[in-house]
PDB file of C-alpha atoms in Angstrom:
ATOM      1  CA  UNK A   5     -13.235  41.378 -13.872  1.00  0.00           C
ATOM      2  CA  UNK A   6      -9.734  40.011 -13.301  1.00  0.00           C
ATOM      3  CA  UNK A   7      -8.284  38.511 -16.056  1.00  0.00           C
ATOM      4  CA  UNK A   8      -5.831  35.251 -15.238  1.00  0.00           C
ATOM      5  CA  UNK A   9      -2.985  33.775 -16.604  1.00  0.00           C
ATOM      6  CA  UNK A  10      -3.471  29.590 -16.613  1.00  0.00           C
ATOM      7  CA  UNK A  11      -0.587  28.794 -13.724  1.00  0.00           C
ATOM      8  CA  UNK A  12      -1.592  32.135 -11.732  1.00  0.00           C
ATOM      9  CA  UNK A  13      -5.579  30.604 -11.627  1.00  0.00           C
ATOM     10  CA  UNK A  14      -4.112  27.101 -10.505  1.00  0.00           C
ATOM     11  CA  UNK A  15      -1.985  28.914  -7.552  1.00  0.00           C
ATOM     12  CA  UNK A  16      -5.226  30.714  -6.670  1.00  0.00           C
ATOM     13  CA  UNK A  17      -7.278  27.721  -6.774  1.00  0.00           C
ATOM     14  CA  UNK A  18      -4.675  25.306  -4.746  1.00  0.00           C
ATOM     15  CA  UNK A  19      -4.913  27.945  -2.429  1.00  0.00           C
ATOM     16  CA  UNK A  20      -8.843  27.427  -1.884  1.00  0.00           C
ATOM     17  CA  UNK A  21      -9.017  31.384  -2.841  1.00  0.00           C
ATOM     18  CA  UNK A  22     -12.156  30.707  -4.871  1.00  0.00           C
ATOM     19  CA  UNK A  23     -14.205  33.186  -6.779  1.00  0.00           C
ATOM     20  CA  UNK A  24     -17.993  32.796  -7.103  1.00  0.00           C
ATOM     21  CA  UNK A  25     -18.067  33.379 -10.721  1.00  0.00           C
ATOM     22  CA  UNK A  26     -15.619  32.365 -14.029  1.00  0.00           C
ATOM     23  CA  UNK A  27     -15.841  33.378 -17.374  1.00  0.00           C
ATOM     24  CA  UNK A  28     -13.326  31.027 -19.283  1.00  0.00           C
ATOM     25  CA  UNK A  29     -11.796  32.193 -22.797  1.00  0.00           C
ATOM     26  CA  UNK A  30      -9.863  31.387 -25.886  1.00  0.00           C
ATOM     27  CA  UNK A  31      -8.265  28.931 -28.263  1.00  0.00           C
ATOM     28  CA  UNK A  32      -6.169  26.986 -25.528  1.00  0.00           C
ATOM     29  CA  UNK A  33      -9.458  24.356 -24.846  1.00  0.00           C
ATOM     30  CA  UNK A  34      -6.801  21.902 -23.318  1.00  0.00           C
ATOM     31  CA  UNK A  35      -5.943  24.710 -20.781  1.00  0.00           C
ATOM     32  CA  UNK A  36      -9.635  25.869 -20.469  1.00  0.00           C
ATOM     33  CA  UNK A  37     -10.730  22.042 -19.849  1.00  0.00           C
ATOM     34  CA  UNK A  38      -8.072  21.845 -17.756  1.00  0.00           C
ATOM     35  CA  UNK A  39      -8.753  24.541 -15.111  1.00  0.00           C
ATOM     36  CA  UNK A  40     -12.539  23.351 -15.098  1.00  0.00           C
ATOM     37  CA  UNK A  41     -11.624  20.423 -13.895  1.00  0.00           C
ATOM     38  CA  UNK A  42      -8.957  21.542 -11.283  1.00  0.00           C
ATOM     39  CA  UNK A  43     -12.163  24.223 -10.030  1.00  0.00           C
ATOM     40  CA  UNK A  44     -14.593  20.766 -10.318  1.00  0.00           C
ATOM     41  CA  UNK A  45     -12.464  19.311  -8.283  1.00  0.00           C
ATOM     42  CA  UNK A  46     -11.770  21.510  -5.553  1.00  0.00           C
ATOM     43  CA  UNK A  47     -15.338  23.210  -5.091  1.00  0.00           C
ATOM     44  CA  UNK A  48     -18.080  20.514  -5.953  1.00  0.00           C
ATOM     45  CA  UNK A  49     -18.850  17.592  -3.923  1.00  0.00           C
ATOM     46  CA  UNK A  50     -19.624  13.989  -5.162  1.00  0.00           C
ATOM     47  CA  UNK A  51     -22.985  13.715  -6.523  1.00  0.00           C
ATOM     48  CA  UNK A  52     -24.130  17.186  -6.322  1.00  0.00           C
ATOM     49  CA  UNK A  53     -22.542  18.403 -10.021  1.00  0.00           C
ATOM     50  CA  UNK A  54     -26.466  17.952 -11.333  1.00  0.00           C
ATOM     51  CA  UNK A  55     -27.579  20.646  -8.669  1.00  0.00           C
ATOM     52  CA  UNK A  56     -24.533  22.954  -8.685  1.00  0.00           C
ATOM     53  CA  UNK A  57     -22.874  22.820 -11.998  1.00  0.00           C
ATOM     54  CA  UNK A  58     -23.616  25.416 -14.645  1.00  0.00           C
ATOM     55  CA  UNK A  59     -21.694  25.174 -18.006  1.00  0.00           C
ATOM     56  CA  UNK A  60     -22.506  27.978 -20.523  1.00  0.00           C
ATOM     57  CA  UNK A  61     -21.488  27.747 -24.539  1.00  0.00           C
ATOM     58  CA  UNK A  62     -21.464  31.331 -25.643  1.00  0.00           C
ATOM     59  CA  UNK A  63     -23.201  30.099 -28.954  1.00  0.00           C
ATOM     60  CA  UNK A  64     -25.798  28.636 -26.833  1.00  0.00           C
ATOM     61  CA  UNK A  65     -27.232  30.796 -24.565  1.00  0.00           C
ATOM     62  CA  UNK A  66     -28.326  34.423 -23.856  1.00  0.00           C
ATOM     63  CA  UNK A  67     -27.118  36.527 -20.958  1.00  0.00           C
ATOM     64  CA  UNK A  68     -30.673  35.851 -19.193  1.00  0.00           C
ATOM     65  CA  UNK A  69     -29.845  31.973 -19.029  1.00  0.00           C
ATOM     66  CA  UNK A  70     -26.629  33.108 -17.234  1.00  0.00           C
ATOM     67  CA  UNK A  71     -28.633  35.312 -14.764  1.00  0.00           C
ATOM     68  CA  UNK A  72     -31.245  32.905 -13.688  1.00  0.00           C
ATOM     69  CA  UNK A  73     -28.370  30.022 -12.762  1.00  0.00           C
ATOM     70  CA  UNK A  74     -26.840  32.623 -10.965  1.00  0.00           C
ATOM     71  CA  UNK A  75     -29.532  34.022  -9.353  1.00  0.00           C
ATOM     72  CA  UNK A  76     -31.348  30.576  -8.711  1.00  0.00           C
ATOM     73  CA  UNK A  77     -30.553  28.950  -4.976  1.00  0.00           C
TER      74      UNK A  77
END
């Protein structure tokens, strides 16, 4: 896994050069909140966030919750 700096992730996503899967980290929530949105934004259409959104809190789930989003069409 790649690991991004905040403006280098922004370039990449302005860009449309999209990964399938993020893993967002750290103390900077602004930043963090920040680059979900810009992704939001860019990938997801209106009205289809219920069917194609997954948001994971690490304190909240277990890797198997992760797997089944990602594995479920």
């Amino acid at each position: 896994m790649a690991s991004l700096e905040f403006q280098q992730f922004i370039g990449r996503i302005d860009r449309d050069e999209i990964s399938p899967l993020y893993l967002f980290q750290g103390e900077e929530t602004f930043m963090i909140d920040e680059a979900i949105g810009r992704l939001r934004e860019k990938v997801i259409s209106t009205g289809v966030a219920d069917f194609n959104l997954n948001i994971f809190y690490a304190s909240d789930c277990t890797v198997e919750n992760i797997q089944d989003a990602a594995e479920t069409l």
